[in-house]
Short mmCIF file of C-alpha atoms and ligand atoms in Angstrom, two decimals:
data_model
loop_
_atom_site.label_atom_id
_atom_site.label_comp_id
_atom_site.label_asym_id
_atom_site.label_seq_id
_atom_site.Cartn_x
_atom_site.Cartn_y
_atom_site.Cartn_z
CA MET A 1 17.11 -7.85 31.05
CA LYS A 2 15.15 -5.85 28.45
CA ILE A 3 15.97 -6.69 24.79
CA PRO A 4 16.63 -3.51 22.74
CA GLU A 5 13.88 -2.54 20.27
CA GLU A 6 16.22 -2.76 17.23
CA LYS A 7 17.15 -6.33 18.15
CA LEU A 8 13.46 -7.30 18.44
CA PHE A 9 12.81 -5.72 15.05
CA LYS A 10 15.64 -7.69 13.44
CA GLN A 11 14.42 -10.91 15.06
CA SER A 12 10.91 -10.27 13.78
CA LEU A 13 12.34 -9.72 10.27
CA GLU A 14 14.30 -12.98 10.45
CA ASP A 15 11.07 -14.82 11.35
CA ALA A 16 8.98 -13.05 8.70
CA TYR A 17 9.85 -15.53 5.96
CA HIS A 18 8.70 -18.56 7.97
CA ARG A 19 5.62 -16.71 9.17
CA GLY A 20 4.63 -16.02 5.55
CA GLU A 21 4.66 -12.24 6.06
CA PHE A 22 6.41 -11.46 2.76
CA THR A 23 4.41 -10.85 -0.40
CA LEU A 24 5.24 -9.55 -3.84
CA HIS A 25 3.78 -6.64 -5.73
CA TYR A 26 4.20 -6.03 -9.44
CA GLN A 27 4.62 -2.63 -11.09
CA PRO A 28 3.71 -2.38 -14.80
CA GLN A 29 6.26 -1.13 -17.32
CA ILE A 30 5.06 0.62 -20.45
CA LYS A 31 6.54 0.68 -23.94
CA LEU A 32 6.79 3.99 -25.79
CA PRO A 33 5.35 5.30 -28.02
CA SER A 34 2.61 2.62 -28.14
CA HIS A 35 1.79 2.80 -24.39
CA SER A 36 1.47 -0.98 -24.40
CA LEU A 37 2.40 -3.15 -21.45
CA SER A 38 5.94 -4.54 -21.74
CA GLY A 39 6.49 -6.15 -18.36
CA PHE A 40 6.50 -5.82 -14.59
CA GLU A 41 9.03 -5.05 -11.86
CA VAL A 42 8.69 -7.34 -8.85
CA LEU A 43 8.84 -5.52 -5.49
CA LEU A 44 9.04 -7.19 -2.09
CA ARG A 45 6.55 -6.23 0.62
CA TRP A 46 6.69 -7.04 4.35
CA HIS A 47 3.50 -6.86 6.32
CA SER A 48 4.59 -7.51 9.89
CA ALA A 49 2.02 -8.64 12.48
CA GLN A 50 3.88 -6.45 14.95
CA TYR A 51 5.12 -3.45 12.95
CA GLY A 52 2.56 -3.19 10.12
CA ASN A 53 3.80 -2.43 6.58
CA VAL A 54 7.54 -1.82 6.66
CA SER A 55 9.34 -0.03 3.81
CA PRO A 56 11.76 -2.17 1.75
CA GLU A 57 14.25 0.66 2.11
CA ARG A 58 14.32 -0.11 5.83
CA PHE A 59 14.27 -3.93 5.87
CA ILE A 60 16.20 -4.94 2.71
CA PRO A 61 19.56 -3.58 3.98
CA LEU A 62 18.98 -5.62 7.16
CA LEU A 63 18.29 -8.79 5.14
CA GLU A 64 21.52 -8.08 3.28
CA THR A 65 23.65 -7.69 6.39
CA SER A 66 22.18 -10.78 8.06
CA GLY A 67 22.69 -12.86 4.88
CA SER A 68 18.97 -13.78 4.71
CA ILE A 69 18.67 -11.98 1.37
CA ASP A 70 19.95 -15.17 -0.32
CA LYS A 71 17.07 -17.27 1.01
CA VAL A 72 14.41 -14.57 0.50
CA GLY A 73 15.88 -13.64 -2.89
CA LYS A 74 15.58 -17.24 -4.10
CA TRP A 75 11.95 -17.32 -3.00
CA ILE A 76 11.34 -14.09 -4.96
CA ILE A 77 12.95 -15.53 -8.11
CA THR A 78 10.85 -18.71 -7.90
CA LYS A 79 7.63 -16.71 -7.37
CA ALA A 80 8.52 -14.31 -10.19
CA CYS A 81 8.95 -17.23 -12.61
CA THR A 82 5.57 -18.64 -11.53
CA PHE A 83 4.08 -15.20 -12.21
CA ALA A 84 5.69 -15.17 -15.68
CA GLN A 85 4.09 -18.57 -16.32
CA ALA A 86 0.70 -17.13 -15.32
CA LEU A 87 1.35 -14.27 -17.77
CA ILE A 88 1.84 -16.80 -20.57
CA GLU A 89 -1.54 -18.28 -19.70
CA ALA A 90 -3.00 -14.75 -19.81
CA GLY A 91 -1.61 -14.39 -23.36
CA GLY A 92 1.48 -12.39 -22.39
CA ASN A 93 4.52 -14.46 -23.38
CA HIS A 94 6.14 -11.26 -24.70
CA LEU A 95 6.08 -9.71 -21.20
CA CYS A 96 9.25 -9.62 -19.10
CA VAL A 97 9.25 -9.99 -15.31
CA TRP A 98 12.09 -8.03 -13.69
CA VAL A 99 13.48 -8.97 -10.28
CA ASN A 100 15.71 -6.75 -8.14
CA VAL A 101 18.85 -8.68 -7.29
CA SER A 102 20.96 -7.54 -4.38
CA PRO A 103 24.72 -7.26 -5.01
CA HIS A 104 25.19 -9.81 -2.21
CA GLN A 105 23.20 -12.38 -4.18
CA LEU A 106 25.17 -11.67 -7.30
CA VAL A 107 28.57 -12.53 -5.84
CA ASN A 108 27.15 -15.84 -4.70
CA GLY A 109 27.71 -18.31 -7.55
CA ASN A 110 24.58 -20.38 -7.08
CA ILE A 111 22.16 -17.59 -8.02
CA VAL A 112 22.81 -18.53 -11.66
CA GLU A 113 21.89 -22.17 -11.03
CA HIS A 114 18.82 -21.10 -9.08
CA ILE A 115 17.54 -18.81 -11.85
CA LYS A 116 18.21 -21.51 -14.45
CA ARG A 117 16.22 -24.07 -12.45
CA ALA A 118 13.35 -21.66 -11.65
CA ILE A 119 12.97 -20.78 -15.35
CA SER A 120 13.00 -24.41 -16.38
CA ASP A 121 10.57 -25.51 -13.59
CA ALA A 122 8.10 -22.73 -14.51
CA GLN A 123 8.52 -23.55 -18.23
CA ILE A 124 8.99 -19.93 -19.21
CA PHE A 125 11.23 -18.44 -21.89
CA PRO A 126 14.54 -16.89 -20.70
CA TRP A 127 13.59 -13.54 -22.29
CA GLN A 128 10.60 -13.40 -19.94
CA PHE A 129 12.94 -13.02 -16.97
CA GLY A 130 15.15 -10.02 -16.20
CA ILE A 131 17.27 -8.91 -13.29
CA GLU A 132 17.85 -5.36 -12.10
CA ILE A 133 21.26 -4.77 -10.56
CA THR A 134 21.92 -1.56 -8.71
CA GLU A 135 24.55 0.95 -9.60
CA ASN A 136 24.64 1.99 -5.94
CA SER A 137 27.01 -0.69 -4.73
CA PRO A 138 30.62 -1.25 -5.80
CA ILE A 139 30.01 -5.00 -5.28
CA SER A 140 27.94 -4.98 -8.50
CA PHE A 141 31.17 -4.41 -10.41
CA THR A 142 33.49 -7.02 -8.86
CA SER A 143 34.90 -9.74 -11.11
CA ASN A 144 32.71 -12.38 -9.46
CA SER A 145 29.56 -10.39 -10.19
CA LEU A 146 30.63 -9.74 -13.78
CA HIS A 147 31.30 -13.44 -14.27
CA ASN A 148 27.80 -14.34 -13.02
CA LEU A 149 26.20 -11.58 -15.10
CA ARG A 150 27.88 -12.93 -18.23
CA ARG A 151 26.62 -16.44 -17.43
CA LEU A 152 23.08 -15.09 -16.97
CA ARG A 153 23.26 -13.14 -20.21
CA ASN A 154 24.45 -16.27 -22.03
CA LEU A 155 21.33 -18.04 -20.76
CA GLY A 156 19.25 -15.38 -22.54
CA ILE A 157 18.20 -13.54 -19.39
CA LYS A 158 17.82 -9.78 -19.57
CA ILE A 159 19.87 -7.48 -17.36
CA ALA A 160 19.15 -3.85 -16.42
CA LEU A 161 21.39 -1.39 -14.59
CA ASP A 162 19.12 0.20 -11.98
CA ASP A 163 19.44 3.67 -10.37
CA PHE A 164 21.55 4.81 -13.33
CA GLY A 165 23.37 8.07 -12.77
CA THR A 166 23.55 7.84 -8.98
CA GLY A 167 26.31 5.37 -8.26
CA TYR A 168 29.51 3.65 -9.18
CA SER A 169 29.37 2.93 -12.89
CA SER A 170 31.37 4.96 -15.35
CA LEU A 171 31.31 5.20 -19.11
CA ALA A 172 34.03 2.54 -19.19
CA TYR A 173 31.73 0.19 -17.28
CA LEU A 174 28.87 0.78 -19.68
CA GLN A 175 31.01 -0.87 -22.34
CA LYS A 176 32.10 -3.72 -20.09
CA LEU A 177 28.85 -4.68 -18.37
CA PRO A 178 26.80 -7.37 -20.12
CA ILE A 179 23.58 -5.37 -19.78
CA HIS A 180 20.60 -4.78 -22.08
CA MET A 181 19.03 -1.78 -20.44
CA LEU A 182 19.70 1.34 -18.38
CA LYS A 183 17.15 2.39 -15.81
CA ILE A 184 17.27 6.15 -15.37
CA ASP A 185 16.92 7.01 -11.69
CA LYS A 186 13.82 8.82 -10.43
CA ALA A 187 15.96 11.79 -9.38
CA PHE A 188 16.65 12.57 -13.07
CA VAL A 189 13.00 12.08 -13.99
CA ASP A 190 12.03 14.51 -11.21
CA SER A 191 14.63 17.00 -12.43
CA LEU A 192 12.85 17.28 -15.80
CA ALA A 193 10.54 19.81 -14.14
CA PHE A 194 13.43 22.13 -13.21
CA ASN A 195 14.97 23.56 -16.36
CA GLU A 196 16.11 23.03 -19.91
CA LYS A 197 19.60 22.04 -18.80
CA GLN A 198 18.22 19.03 -16.88
CA GLN A 199 15.97 18.09 -19.80
CA ASN A 200 18.94 18.13 -22.16
CA PHE A 201 20.92 16.05 -19.71
CA VAL A 202 18.28 13.29 -19.68
CA HIS A 203 18.11 13.48 -23.48
CA LEU A 204 21.88 12.99 -23.61
CA ILE A 205 21.77 9.93 -21.31
CA ILE A 206 19.18 8.32 -23.59
CA LYS A 207 21.20 9.10 -26.73
CA LEU A 208 24.35 7.77 -25.09
CA ALA A 209 22.64 4.52 -24.05
CA HIS A 210 21.25 4.05 -27.56
CA ASN A 211 24.72 4.59 -28.99
CA PHE A 212 25.94 1.77 -26.75
CA GLY A 213 23.12 -0.43 -28.12
CA LEU A 214 21.18 -0.31 -24.83
CA LYS A 215 17.47 0.17 -24.23
CA VAL A 216 16.37 2.79 -21.70
CA ILE A 217 13.63 2.75 -19.08
CA ALA A 218 12.77 5.74 -16.90
CA GLU A 219 11.47 5.06 -13.37
CA GLY A 220 9.33 7.14 -11.05
CA VAL A 221 7.35 8.80 -13.86
CA GLU A 222 4.52 10.75 -12.28
CA THR A 223 3.40 13.50 -14.67
CA GLU A 224 2.22 13.83 -18.26
CA THR A 225 4.93 16.44 -18.90
CA GLN A 226 7.56 13.84 -17.99
CA VAL A 227 5.92 11.29 -20.33
CA GLU A 228 5.94 13.88 -23.14
CA TRP A 229 9.62 14.73 -22.71
CA LEU A 230 10.68 11.08 -22.40
CA SER A 231 8.66 10.24 -25.54
CA TYR A 232 10.30 13.14 -27.38
CA CYS A 233 13.73 11.76 -26.34
CA HIS A 234 12.80 8.28 -27.67
CA CYS A 235 13.01 6.69 -24.24
CA ASP A 236 12.03 3.02 -24.83
CA TYR A 237 10.02 2.27 -21.67
CA ILE A 238 8.59 4.07 -18.67
CA GLN A 239 7.37 3.06 -15.23
CA GLY A 240 5.74 5.08 -12.48
CA TYR A 241 2.69 6.13 -10.54
CA ILE A 242 1.23 7.92 -13.57
CA PHE A 243 0.37 4.47 -14.93
CA SER A 244 0.20 2.35 -11.83
CA ARG A 245 1.64 1.77 -8.39
CA PRO A 246 3.01 -1.71 -7.65
CA ILE A 247 -0.07 -3.97 -7.51
CA PRO A 248 -0.96 -7.44 -6.19
CA ILE A 249 -0.78 -10.45 -8.51
CA ASP A 250 -4.50 -10.69 -9.38
CA GLU A 251 -4.61 -7.03 -10.51
CA ALA A 252 -1.39 -7.48 -12.47
CA LEU A 253 -2.82 -10.49 -14.30
CA ARG A 254 -5.99 -8.57 -15.11
CA LEU A 255 -3.86 -5.80 -16.60
CA ALA A 256 -1.93 -8.36 -18.66
CA VAL A 257 -5.18 -9.62 -20.15
CA CYS A 258 -6.33 -6.14 -21.26
CA ARG A 259 -2.75 -5.26 -22.44
CA LYS A 260 -3.12 -1.62 -23.43
CA VAL A 261 -2.53 0.85 -20.63
CA ASP A 262 -4.37 4.13 -20.94
CA ILE A 263 -2.82 6.89 -18.84
CA THR A 264 -6.06 8.79 -18.73
CA LYS A 265 -7.78 5.86 -17.01
CA ILE A 266 -5.14 4.60 -14.59
CA SER A 267 -3.88 6.76 -11.77
P1 C2E B 1 13.99 0.42 -6.75
O1 C2E B 1 14.43 -0.89 -7.30
O2 C2E B 1 14.63 1.64 -7.31
O3 C2E B 1 12.40 0.44 -6.92
C1 C2E B 1 11.67 1.57 -7.25
C2 C2E B 1 10.97 2.11 -6.04
O4 C2E B 1 10.25 3.28 -6.43
C3 C2E B 1 9.92 1.17 -5.45
O5 C2E B 1 9.87 1.45 -4.05
C4 C2E B 1 8.63 1.64 -6.13
O6 C2E B 1 7.46 1.29 -5.40
C5 C2E B 1 8.87 3.13 -6.14
N1 C2E B 1 8.16 3.80 -7.23
C6 C2E B 1 7.78 3.31 -8.43
N2 C2E B 1 7.17 4.27 -9.19
C7 C2E B 1 7.19 5.39 -8.45
C8 C2E B 1 6.71 6.75 -8.66
O7 C2E B 1 6.17 7.09 -9.72
N3 C2E B 1 6.90 7.63 -7.65
C9 C2E B 1 7.51 7.30 -6.48
N4 C2E B 1 7.64 8.23 -5.55
N5 C2E B 1 7.98 6.05 -6.25
C10 C2E B 1 7.82 5.11 -7.21
P2 C2E B 1 9.84 0.29 -2.98
O8 C2E B 1 8.94 -0.82 -3.44
O9 C2E B 1 9.59 0.93 -1.66
O10 C2E B 1 11.32 -0.28 -3.03
C11 C2E B 1 12.40 0.50 -2.61
C12 C2E B 1 13.71 -0.19 -2.93
O11 C2E B 1 13.82 -1.41 -2.19
C13 C2E B 1 13.83 -0.61 -4.39
O12 C2E B 1 14.22 0.48 -5.16
C14 C2E B 1 14.88 -1.69 -4.30
O13 C2E B 1 16.16 -1.14 -4.20
C15 C2E B 1 14.53 -2.34 -2.97
N6 C2E B 1 13.71 -3.53 -3.24
C16 C2E B 1 12.36 -3.63 -3.35
N7 C2E B 1 12.00 -4.92 -3.61
C17 C2E B 1 13.16 -5.62 -3.67
C18 C2E B 1 13.47 -7.01 -3.89
O14 C2E B 1 12.61 -7.86 -4.16
N8 C2E B 1 14.81 -7.37 -3.83
C19 C2E B 1 15.81 -6.46 -3.60
N9 C2E B 1 17.10 -6.88 -3.56
N10 C2E B 1 15.54 -5.16 -3.39
C20 C2E B 1 14.24 -4.74 -3.44
CA1 CA B 2 14.54 -1.70 -9.32
CA1 CA B 3 15.71 2.32 -9.06
#
């Protein structure tokens, strides 16, 4: 009997970890107004022998439904802490390494223990490690998740609310969540090109976050006009193709050594 293509794909994904087909890329984050490097977001990549490069948007939901995200997620956390250690050696102990944590990992109690151990094994400072939790899943806001987030925050780990403006959080949650930073979704950054109303809206989000004592990072920044508006609004950090795509570890370390990111030189 012929095995359906989707089943073969899922099987290949389940084997990818043991076959060493996963790698990590690192996307620089830039502090405003200095344009200095402030950290990196860690992004998972799957290069399949059979299917080539597969988008995380396609394979991460499958890892979540199969439960493998716990195992792969732990590997990512360990590698991210090793990267942060390498950053210290490159003179960047002020740089924060941000890992995307799936809501499924967050409800599982032992993620806190794993992060604690990974930080201690790599001998990095807690402020060098951050997690990004998505606003797109209601699971991010269950009592179990909140409990684990508070424990992580008490350890000194940074927490960002990703995809802000697209999902389940409300103003009431902004007060309740133990977060340090809001990550404005790319859709809002894109909308800056449309009209004044959208520009004012983004300005308002930044002011609101600052009033709550939160830092703000904008993602998916691609144009100088967007950088100008975000700078005008006192957005704290930006990230996007205008500075750099996600890059392999050796390039990321080289960037950490030279520190200053010049938007006229990096595309
Ligand atoms: P995300 O966390 O919102 O990550 C941002 C996505 O936007 C990344 O796509 C990044 O490569 C892309 N991006 C960054 N700057 C720009 C830009 O200027 N323009 C455009 N067009 N895109 C930009 P990627 O790597 O394909 O990841 C997609 C999603 O997959 C992520 O969205 C995240 O939800 C998930 N993901 C990726 N890596 C991980 C991981 O290690 N763990 C978990 N749980 N999820 C991950
Ligand atoms: Ca993210
Ligand atoms: Ca995002």
